[in-house]
Amino acid sequence: MRGLMSAKKLLLSTATGYNPIPQIVRNSLKRIQNRILQSAPPFLAKDPSVLSTNLIKSYCEKGLVKEARVLFDEMPKRDVVAWTAMITGYASCHHHIQGWAVFCDMLREEDRPNEFSLSSVLKACKGMKDLDCGRLVHCLAFKLGLEGSMYVENALMDLYATLDLSMDDACVIFCNMDKKNAVSWTTLIAGYTHRGDGYNGLALFRQMVVEEAELNPFSFSIAVRACASIGSHLCGQQMHAAATKYGFQFNLPVMNSILDMYCRCSCLFEASKCFHDMGEKDLITWNTIIAGFERTDARESLHIFSQMEPQGFSPNCFTFTSITAACGNLAILTCGQQVHGAIIRRGLEGNMALANAFIDMYAKCGSIRASRKIFNAMSHRDLLSWTSMMIGYGAHGHGREAVELFDEMVRSGIRPDRIVFMAVLSACSHAGLVEEGLRYFELMKRKYNVTPCQEIYGCVVDLLGRAGRVEEAYQLIEKMPFRPDESVWGALLGACRAHKLQKVGMSVARRVLDSRPSMVGTYVMLSNIYAADGIWGEFAEVRKMMRGIGSKKEAGRSWIEVKNQVFSFVVGDKMGPHIEQVYGVLDLLIQHMRESGYVPDSDAMIHEKDGTIKALCRFGHSTSKTSGAEYHKGMIFTSKRKRYAIGIYESGTPQS
DNA sequence: ATAGGGTTAG
């Protein structure tokens, strides 16, 4: 069977992944298939059933499941090995339901599954996310006396750790195993880590070390991931050292995991060093560092991206998702549009994560219509699609649309989570929809059983405060089941300032400062309250106190993209290469504001006495938290004729 | 001849 050997070589030599299968490979496989089926047994060195099974496996490894199935159906007799190869083939190509169906056929034809078949079909159950099917297989394992096989036990553990609500079933299997191997340990550690419990994941890894179990690259990469999930760069560094000691510093998944850990722990220097020291890199390496920098330094992530293709790496969905987010956070619309073009050219626009990123990016760049267009064109939407669209509407002041979208989402059968409620409450707050907002706050607790967190309380305080219902807002804070943080008090103080409730504001600020003197934001708010009433003596006093405690609130920096160039500035900027143009645009904005009937707020005139600075203050610098990550809100101003977007960020990196 | 665990976007 020299033909089979050469075909196998050919198969191995073709690139895996999404590349199309060369016709020569298909033809070659087909020829082998014909020879096997047509030749009489004496002419074959081996049993045709064995050769067919080999071929099924080869087909599936190349993603040619349909061809494998045709061959499988043409086989005159199918033994356990052939059945198992077909189940595995389907599962490895993500056709889990078909894999399960083949298993059912196998039982119907009264072929007895072995431990190989069971562990394969359990993988299919995991892929189908069907715990009941998995439990059925577990029962069958008992009936067949295969429940003690290590492969079956490991597969069952994986199933329960991934799909069951608690880790209990997985742990029971783990504890009752006669013998454990490296896979058993890794499976359980991964179970904990993937559900966000890095502490137990790491604890288990420590136990693994204590019990002198075999440590391999698999256990290291997941243990490093556990360090990242608890945000401990100290544990991560120890793991890095240990991995080097074990000689895994050239293992790509291990190094990618370490790189990711440094990024997630905000150790960007170590991350860069790690990236540059890696002799061999793959696409995941690039995606990891690009995503890592996107979270903290979007400009740098774009810079790294630009080096990727010259070094021979082609970006994929993961890359583009990070790059799109970077464009959104920098509010550089033209760049975002170029990325959009690139993904359409590559035919990747059907990717849901990517579409979600575009909704977010266009909204942050001031193009809410483009966001909606993408949202409407999506064939499937997940929670994130709806949330991104609602946050976009909220930031643009379109509260009604956000509320309508929420109801539509619920009707489509998606259960809202805490973040969605934050999006809706914040949208209501900015659009002045107080009663609607309060209704959702109640609905959240009563109907959806979502417990409000700091940010949610912050939203509701803001909602009431903006509407002038400061007393109610204060009472809500008093009733909170935990200690209010800066965002909650900040919302209340903002309301005091906006409604010129100087006395209330002062007493609140003093109270906060007594218990938390380190909250710099409170000083700023207090000084603004004084400024609003023109009490300049007190204003100066508070500012002096701020300097006294030695901490400084970083000045918010704004930027705007005009004709492919980014101009940036801070409040009161007098220098900078293009500062005159910046003020020119600002004057234009104020003019549009006046034309649209918006009266500039004279309170904000703190540092200077001319209108331009006043407007700068009104454009404010705010960030809000969504899903744990800092979310940079773009300030969007729309008039009949033009739309402007100004991106806002809080670090001090100079841009222009 | 058939089986298992790890790394990247939101």
XYZ file of C-alpha atoms (C1' of nucleotides) in Angstrom:
666
model
C 0.000 0.000 0.000
C 2.586 2.527 -1.054
C -0.253 4.732 -2.292
C -1.703 5.052 1.164
C 1.631 6.012 2.634
C 2.280 8.684 0.027
C -1.246 10.008 0.453
C -0.678 10.265 4.188
C 2.548 12.154 3.588
C 0.731 14.444 1.203
C -1.979 14.979 3.769
C 0.484 15.855 6.476
C 2.304 18.258 4.205
C -0.781 20.379 3.466
C -1.421 23.283 5.753
C -4.131 22.725 8.322
C -6.808 25.195 9.335
C -9.088 27.044 7.007
C -7.071 26.561 3.847
C -8.942 24.748 1.117
C -7.983 21.126 0.518
C -5.980 20.824 -2.709
C -7.761 18.834 -5.394
C -4.713 16.568 -5.707
C -5.272 15.410 -2.114
C -8.945 14.687 -2.723
C -8.132 12.741 -5.891
C -5.396 10.797 -4.220
C -7.638 9.799 -1.341
C -10.385 8.823 -3.768
C -7.974 6.543 -5.708
C -6.909 4.808 -2.513
C -10.517 4.422 -1.514
C -11.405 2.780 -4.823
C -8.489 0.359 -4.589
C -9.455 -0.687 -1.077
C -13.082 -1.266 -1.968
C -12.428 -3.017 -5.286
C -9.510 -5.273 -4.430
C -10.085 -8.772 -3.173
C -8.587 -9.499 0.253
C -5.549 -11.547 -0.975
C -4.247 -8.543 -2.869
C -4.270 -6.408 0.231
C -1.620 -6.564 2.855
C -4.149 -5.649 5.504
C -7.812 -6.010 6.308
C -9.841 -3.562 4.130
C -11.805 -2.550 7.192
C -8.577 -1.412 8.849
C -7.584 0.555 5.774
C -11.006 2.163 5.479
C -10.859 3.227 9.110
C -7.445 4.746 8.488
C -8.871 6.631 5.584
C -11.872 7.886 7.583
C -9.460 9.322 10.083
C -7.371 10.958 7.352
C -10.452 12.501 5.741
C -11.658 13.924 9.063
C -8.254 15.332 9.965
C -8.498 17.394 6.785
C -12.043 18.470 7.559
C -13.497 16.264 4.777
C -16.201 14.768 7.010
C -18.699 14.314 4.206
C -16.254 12.185 2.227
C -15.490 10.216 5.377
C -19.183 9.572 5.906
C -19.672 8.320 2.316
C -16.831 5.851 2.813
C -18.200 4.869 6.233
C -21.619 4.133 4.716
C -20.071 2.120 1.876
C -18.222 -0.177 4.261
C -19.800 -3.646 4.148
C -19.181 -4.178 7.856
C -18.430 -1.656 10.592
C -16.601 -2.696 13.732
C -16.227 -0.734 17.003
C -13.065 0.932 15.745
C -14.778 2.218 12.600
C -17.769 3.486 14.596
C -15.437 5.244 17.010
C -13.379 6.803 14.227
C -16.567 8.234 12.714
C -17.801 9.633 16.067
C -14.411 11.189 16.767
C -14.258 12.567 13.235
C -17.562 14.374 13.624
C -16.655 15.691 17.077
C -13.253 16.967 15.971
C -14.880 18.862 13.080
C -17.462 20.389 15.458
C -20.338 18.352 14.021
C -21.267 17.216 17.517
C -24.900 16.380 16.811
C -23.932 14.057 13.960
C -21.376 12.436 16.249
C -24.091 11.751 18.789
C -26.358 10.399 16.029
C -23.674 7.944 14.901
C -23.312 6.767 18.494
C -27.071 6.177 18.683
C -26.948 4.226 15.397
C -24.175 2.157 16.854
C -26.281 1.222 19.882
C -29.254 0.465 17.634
C -27.164 -1.959 15.583
C -26.154 -3.563 18.859
C -22.483 -2.921 18.478
C -20.991 -2.719 21.932
C -19.137 0.564 22.570
C -15.754 0.354 24.248
C -13.963 2.905 26.411
C -12.673 4.637 23.239
C -16.204 5.107 21.892
C -17.470 6.423 25.218
C -14.771 9.037 25.619
C -15.357 10.164 22.022
C -19.099 10.486 22.406
C -18.617 12.348 25.696
C -16.629 14.910 23.767
C -19.592 15.257 21.414
C -21.941 15.726 24.415
C -19.667 18.463 25.698
C -19.725 20.096 22.262
C -23.533 19.894 22.169
C -23.602 21.398 25.672
C -26.020 18.627 26.539
C -25.485 17.497 30.109
C -28.410 15.049 29.960
C -26.869 13.121 27.056
C -23.638 13.060 29.033
C -25.346 11.614 32.098
C -26.956 8.981 29.880
C -23.504 7.939 28.670
C -22.336 7.884 32.292
C -25.125 5.382 33.125
C -24.232 3.345 30.074
C -20.598 3.236 31.238
C -21.787 1.644 34.508
C -23.944 -0.842 32.637
C -21.017 -1.848 30.446
C -18.615 -1.945 33.381
C -16.431 0.773 31.817
C -16.867 3.385 34.542
C -13.416 2.640 35.941
C -11.531 3.319 32.699
C -9.250 6.315 33.060
C -10.192 7.640 29.625
C -13.892 7.473 30.459
C -13.304 9.074 33.850
C -11.268 11.923 32.377
C -13.872 12.563 29.688
C -16.696 12.534 32.254
C -14.757 14.930 34.480
C -14.273 17.280 31.533
C -18.005 17.117 30.753
C -19.125 17.860 34.315
C -16.481 20.541 34.860
C -17.580 22.334 31.687
C -21.359 21.895 31.756
C -22.520 21.276 35.310
C -23.390 24.244 37.480
C -21.158 23.095 40.304
C -17.812 21.317 40.217
C -19.140 18.672 42.624
C -19.660 15.819 40.156
C -16.266 16.398 38.546
C -14.608 16.409 41.973
C -16.329 13.192 43.063
C -14.971 11.404 39.992
C -11.515 12.890 40.541
C -11.371 11.843 44.200
C -12.594 8.313 43.523
C -10.129 7.584 40.741
C -7.829 4.638 41.446
C -5.116 6.151 39.324
C -4.777 9.714 38.081
C -2.607 10.864 35.223
C -1.522 14.319 34.046
C -4.698 14.631 31.969
C -6.927 14.080 35.019
C -5.199 16.907 36.886
C -5.161 19.294 33.939
C -8.824 18.670 33.180
C -9.894 19.609 36.700
C -7.583 22.657 36.889
C -8.967 23.825 33.521
C -12.500 23.265 34.806
C -11.947 25.644 37.708
C -9.975 28.180 35.715
C -12.381 28.387 32.787
C -15.273 29.139 35.103
C -13.265 32.007 36.562
C -12.126 30.281 39.756
C -8.385 30.740 39.404
C -7.830 30.335 43.158
C -9.028 26.732 43.200
C -7.263 26.109 39.903
C -3.953 27.234 41.401
C -4.597 25.370 44.662
C -5.058 22.199 42.656
C -1.850 22.856 40.723
C 0.014 23.228 44.044
C -1.446 19.920 45.195
C -0.293 18.420 41.932
C 3.267 19.570 42.678
C 3.064 18.264 46.258
C 1.858 14.859 45.083
C 4.670 14.796 42.531
C 2.375 14.296 39.576
C 3.892 14.637 36.128
C 4.179 18.304 35.121
C 3.966 18.915 31.396
C 3.320 21.906 29.116
C -0.437 21.361 29.377
C -0.481 21.768 33.136
C 1.781 24.821 32.965
C -0.257 26.709 30.399
C -3.496 26.288 32.342
C -1.850 27.126 35.686
C -0.441 30.331 34.170
C -3.934 31.144 32.925
C -5.167 30.694 36.503
C -2.573 33.260 37.710
C -3.827 35.678 35.054
C -7.434 35.180 36.098
C -6.692 36.111 39.707
C -4.487 38.969 38.506
C -1.428 37.817 40.417
C 1.715 38.680 38.515
C 3.782 37.377 41.438
C 2.348 33.881 41.076
C 2.664 34.318 37.324
C 6.333 35.218 37.570
C 6.993 32.132 39.688
C 5.230 30.032 37.086
C 7.346 31.675 34.379
C 10.525 30.748 36.276
C 9.293 27.210 36.908
C 8.324 26.741 33.262
C 11.830 27.800 32.236
C 13.341 25.405 34.764
C 11.321 22.573 33.293
C 12.536 23.498 29.830
C 9.166 24.649 28.487
C 10.388 28.112 27.473
C 10.212 27.043 23.834
C 6.716 25.602 24.039
C 4.405 28.006 22.220
C 1.173 27.507 24.197
C 3.108 27.869 27.472
C 4.854 31.044 26.327
C 1.656 32.484 24.841
C -0.046 31.860 28.149
C 2.776 33.617 30.027
C 2.639 36.543 27.605
C -1.115 36.802 28.135
C -0.636 36.657 31.915
C 1.777 39.630 31.874
C -0.660 41.594 29.716
C -3.643 40.851 31.949
C -1.642 41.762 35.067
C -0.708 45.085 33.390
C 3.003 44.189 33.363
C 3.515 45.645 29.925
C 7.276 45.896 30.215
C 7.548 42.185 31.017
C 5.046 41.426 28.260
C 7.113 43.299 25.675
C 10.291 41.617 26.832
C 8.657 38.210 26.719
C 7.326 38.931 23.211
C 10.708 40.041 21.874
C 12.571 37.180 23.552
C 10.356 34.552 21.971
C 12.352 33.025 19.143
C 9.368 31.376 17.552
C 6.022 33.119 17.373
C 2.681 32.062 16.013
C -0.546 33.854 15.194
C -1.752 33.432 18.785
C 1.401 35.153 20.056
C 0.639 38.195 17.918
C -3.050 38.179 18.817
C -2.212 37.939 22.517
C 0.108 40.939 22.555
C -2.194 43.015 20.330
C -5.202 42.266 22.565
C -3.092 42.869 25.664
C -1.966 46.314 24.538
C -5.422 47.195 23.257
C -6.681 47.084 26.847
C -4.122 49.619 28.098
C -2.434 51.355 25.181
C -4.509 51.230 22.030
C -2.011 53.215 19.974
C 0.758 50.756 20.696
C -1.487 47.852 19.766
C -2.038 49.418 16.332
C 1.709 49.876 16.033
C 2.360 46.195 16.798
C -0.374 45.252 14.338
C 1.436 47.146 11.593
C 4.517 44.946 12.102
C 2.582 41.732 11.886
C 2.081 41.289 8.140
C 5.637 42.310 7.158
C 6.788 39.469 9.404
C 4.661 36.980 7.522
C 1.597 36.645 9.751
C -1.871 37.087 8.364
C -4.404 38.584 10.791
C -7.557 36.603 11.612
C -10.866 37.280 13.404
C -9.168 37.554 16.785
C -6.694 40.128 15.490
C -9.361 42.223 13.809
C -11.594 42.220 16.872
C -8.812 43.756 18.970
C -7.853 46.217 16.259
C -11.471 47.325 15.850
C -11.718 47.914 19.609
C -8.504 49.944 19.448
C -9.975 52.161 16.712
C -13.093 52.661 18.822
C -11.168 53.622 21.933
C -9.079 56.075 19.929
C -12.207 57.365 18.150
C -10.443 57.178 14.791
C -13.290 56.584 12.396
C -11.326 56.434 9.146
C -9.033 53.787 10.544
C -12.015 51.780 11.761
C -13.581 52.005 8.304
C -10.393 50.676 6.751
C -10.462 47.700 9.104
C -14.105 47.163 8.188
C -13.130 47.104 4.515
C -10.375 44.615 5.219
C -12.712 42.176 6.937
C -15.297 42.407 4.154
C -12.560 41.647 1.599
C -11.621 38.590 3.606
C -15.238 37.465 3.958
C -15.137 37.608 7.733
C -18.166 39.837 8.247
C -20.280 36.899 9.399
C -18.233 36.556 12.596
C -20.399 37.594 15.535
C -17.605 38.790 17.825
C -16.291 40.946 15.013
C -19.719 42.414 14.238
C -20.154 43.214 17.944
C -16.803 45.005 17.923
C -17.907 47.068 14.921
C -21.156 48.120 16.619
C -19.096 49.377 19.541
C -16.427 51.021 17.373
C -18.839 52.957 15.146
C -20.798 54.174 18.178
C -17.626 55.393 19.866
C -16.577 57.123 16.639
C -19.894 58.997 16.508
C -21.499 56.951 13.740
C -24.479 55.396 15.505
C -26.228 54.766 12.185
C -23.362 52.599 10.999
C -23.667 50.666 14.274
C -27.351 50.080 13.710
C -26.757 49.023 10.128
C -24.378 46.305 11.291
C -26.730 45.300 14.092
C -29.626 44.933 11.648
C -27.574 42.918 9.182
C -26.587 40.303 11.760
C -28.220 36.884 11.283
C -27.643 35.929 14.921
C -27.188 38.232 17.891
C -25.896 37.417 21.347
C -26.156 39.323 24.622
C -23.106 41.349 23.687
C -24.595 42.510 20.370
C -27.636 43.928 22.157
C -25.554 45.431 24.967
C -23.135 47.160 22.595
C -26.019 48.653 20.629
C -27.728 49.898 23.825
C -24.518 51.409 25.195
C -24.062 53.135 21.855
C -27.565 54.606 21.942
C -27.033 55.676 25.539
C -23.802 57.504 24.751
C -25.532 59.305 21.892
C -28.371 60.382 24.154
C -30.931 58.182 22.403
C -32.634 56.812 25.495
C -35.874 55.824 23.769
C -34.072 53.634 21.249
C -32.115 51.932 24.028
C -35.281 51.180 25.987
C -37.046 49.861 22.896
C -34.052 47.669 22.135
C -34.139 46.259 25.651
C -37.772 45.174 25.297
C -37.062 43.734 21.857
C -34.142 41.771 23.266
C -36.264 40.269 26.037
C -38.938 39.347 23.486
C -36.309 37.554 21.397
C -35.657 35.306 24.393
C -32.351 36.657 25.702
C -32.056 37.055 29.461
C -30.640 40.422 30.513
C -27.606 40.540 32.804
C -26.215 43.271 35.031
C -24.316 45.006 32.239
C -27.440 45.323 30.078
C -29.251 46.980 32.980
C -26.352 49.355 33.405
C -26.599 50.234 29.718
C -30.343 50.859 29.923
C -30.180 52.831 33.188
C -27.375 54.985 31.909
C -29.267 55.617 28.649
C -32.397 56.604 30.606
C -30.344 58.864 32.811
C -28.757 60.749 29.923
C -32.050 61.085 28.074
C -34.010 62.194 31.147
C -36.267 59.125 31.167
C -36.494 59.000 34.957
C -39.670 56.969 35.421
C -38.606 54.389 32.827
C -35.247 54.073 34.499
C -36.769 53.505 37.921
C -39.133 50.957 36.427
C -36.169 48.987 35.018
C -34.363 49.224 38.359
C -37.353 47.506 40.012
C -37.762 45.036 37.143
C -34.131 44.070 37.466
C -34.494 43.059 41.106
C -38.003 41.574 41.000
C -38.278 39.839 37.662
C -34.702 39.058 36.683
C -33.184 38.466 40.093
C -30.137 40.610 39.293
C -28.524 42.047 42.434
C -27.516 45.680 41.917
C -23.788 46.481 42.248
C -21.954 49.781 42.884
C -22.186 50.832 39.245
C -25.929 50.160 39.081
C -26.497 52.282 42.201
C -24.292 54.920 40.601
C -26.537 54.893 37.521
C -29.733 55.243 39.559
C -28.281 58.026 41.742
C -27.260 59.769 38.537
C -30.733 59.213 37.074
C -32.458 60.787 40.082
C -29.799 63.457 40.546
C -29.901 64.740 36.977
C -33.664 65.074 37.295
C -33.186 67.162 40.428
C -34.473 64.481 42.789
C -31.387 64.746 44.977
C -33.148 63.928 48.225
C -34.384 60.585 46.825
C -30.902 59.873 45.489
C -29.440 60.495 48.928
C -31.971 58.172 50.553
C -31.134 55.470 48.018
C -27.455 55.712 48.968
C -28.391 55.419 52.654
C -30.300 52.220 51.899
C -27.479 50.566 49.947
C -26.510 47.163 51.363
C -22.785 47.946 51.009
C -20.443 50.878 51.358
C -20.913 53.345 48.486
C -17.808 53.976 46.408
C -16.507 57.014 44.576
C -18.740 56.561 41.550
C -21.904 56.623 43.672
C -20.890 59.682 45.682
C -19.572 61.313 42.529
C -22.982 60.974 40.883
C -24.629 62.650 43.882
C -22.084 65.464 44.035
C -22.486 66.028 40.318
C -26.213 66.464 40.866
C -25.597 68.939 43.697
C -23.360 70.977 41.457
C -25.717 70.898 38.463
C -28.711 71.958 40.553
C -26.693 74.425 42.631
C -27.468 72.647 45.901
C -24.400 74.074 47.496
C -25.224 73.248 51.132
C -26.212 69.632 50.528
C -23.191 69.163 48.312
C -20.827 70.559 50.882
C -22.147 68.396 53.704
C -22.026 65.294 51.526
C -18.493 66.072 50.367
C -17.297 66.709 53.926
C -18.841 63.440 55.041
C -17.132 61.490 52.276
C -13.817 63.200 52.942
C -14.002 62.343 56.657
C -14.252 58.635 55.970
C -12.224 58.527 52.779
C -9.746 61.377 52.575
C -7.911 59.716 49.708
C -10.704 60.040 47.187
C -9.314 62.831 45.038
C -12.441 62.992 42.933
C -14.358 64.278 45.936
C -12.091 67.321 46.203
C -12.595 68.060 42.563
C -16.361 67.778 42.903
C -16.391 69.965 46.010
C -14.293 72.643 44.360
C -16.629 72.564 41.359
C -19.602 73.064 43.653
C -17.961 76.173 45.083
C -17.063 77.350 41.615
C -20.647 76.929 40.448
C -21.742 79.475 43.037
C -18.771 81.693 42.469
C -17.338 81.141 45.952
C -13.788 81.496 44.756
C -12.140 81.696 48.184
C -13.426 78.270 49.230
C -12.671 76.981 45.766
C -9.006 77.917 46.135
C -8.952 76.454 49.651
C -10.122 73.041 48.458
C -7.689 73.050 45.550
C -4.905 73.800 48.026
C -6.013 70.879 50.212
C -5.840 68.645 47.153
C -2.259 69.613 46.559
C -1.645 69.086 50.275
C -2.530 65.410 50.213
C -0.054 65.060 47.415
C -2.223 63.173 45.043
C -3.235 64.567 41.763
C -6.103 63.727 39.557
C -4.854 63.087 36.094
C -6.118 65.679 33.662
C -8.527 64.242 31.142
C -7.255 64.416 27.626
C -9.468 64.743 24.589
C -8.713 64.254 20.976
C -10.352 64.607 17.653
C -9.523 63.118 14.312
C -9.614 65.483 11.376
C -8.558 64.412 7.902
C -6.494 61.443 9.014
C -4.740 63.395 11.714
C -5.357 63.220 15.437
C -5.363 66.442 17.448
C -5.285 66.216 21.207
C -5.649 68.653 24.061
C -6.486 69.074 27.747
C -8.646 71.655 29.471
C -6.957 75.037 29.364
C -4.358 73.935 26.826
C -2.371 76.878 25.563
C 0.428 75.043 23.816
C 0.642 72.189 21.407
C 1.354 72.088 17.704
C -2.203 72.603 16.472
C -3.847 74.321 19.371
C -5.243 77.110 17.210
C -7.063 74.658 14.974
C -8.417 72.887 18.055
C -9.944 76.115 19.312
C -11.203 76.824 15.810
C -13.148 73.559 15.773
C -14.345 74.223 19.278
C -15.766 77.610 18.296
C -17.554 75.870 15.475
C -19.006 73.343 17.882
C -20.269 76.049 20.199
C -21.854 77.826 17.288
C -23.651 74.629 16.278
C -24.720 74.100 19.863
C -26.263 77.525 20.029
C -27.989 77.019 16.671
C -29.467 73.766 17.941
C -30.872 75.583 20.926
C -28.346 74.380 23.457
C -27.438 77.001 26.012
C -23.824 76.667 27.114
C -23.560 76.132 30.851
C -21.875 79.067 32.488
C -21.075 77.033 35.640
C -18.311 75.293 33.866
C -16.356 78.461 33.404
C -13.770 77.849 36.031
C -10.312 78.552 34.809
C -10.849 81.030 32.056
C -13.440 83.622 31.305
C -13.923 83.005 27.617
C -16.406 80.739 25.965
C -14.008 78.217 24.519
C -12.798 76.822 27.803
C -16.316 76.806 29.068
C -17.247 74.428 26.267
C -14.241 72.255 26.899
C -15.418 71.723 30.443
C -18.883 70.839 29.268
C -17.458 68.228 26.985
C -16.252 66.664 30.180
C -14.041 63.680 30.706
C -15.853 60.690 31.918
C -15.223 57.008 32.027
C -17.585 54.356 33.153
C -17.001 50.741 33.967
C -18.489 47.965 31.942
C -17.682 44.321 32.478
C -14.708 45.145 34.629
C -12.743 46.888 31.925
C -12.357 50.631 31.676
C -14.690 51.841 29.012
C -13.884 55.124 27.367
C -16.849 57.103 26.445
C -16.660 59.344 23.433
C -18.469 62.616 23.725
C -20.750 62.999 20.778
C -22.419 66.128 19.673
C -24.865 66.112 16.802
C -26.336 69.052 15.028
C -28.484 69.119 11.925
C -25.549 69.618 9.641
C -22.636 67.817 11.145
C -21.641 65.184 13.577
C -18.543 65.331 15.736
C -16.999 62.798 17.981
C -14.378 63.453 20.559
C -12.637 60.561 22.155
C -11.723 60.831 25.776
C -9.194 58.940 27.764
C -7.673 59.275 31.178
C -3.994 58.539 30.909
C -1.444 61.226 30.289
C 0.134 59.963 27.075
C 0.560 62.887 24.722
C -1.052 62.512 21.344
C -1.088 64.546 18.207
C -6.744 0.680 13.048
C -10.352 3.843 17.375
C -9.835 7.923 22.747
C -8.175 12.549 26.567
C -6.119 17.858 28.955
C -3.385 23.709 27.453
C -2.691 29.496 24.792
C -5.690 34.554 21.566
C -11.194 38.674 20.470
C -16.114 40.105 23.175
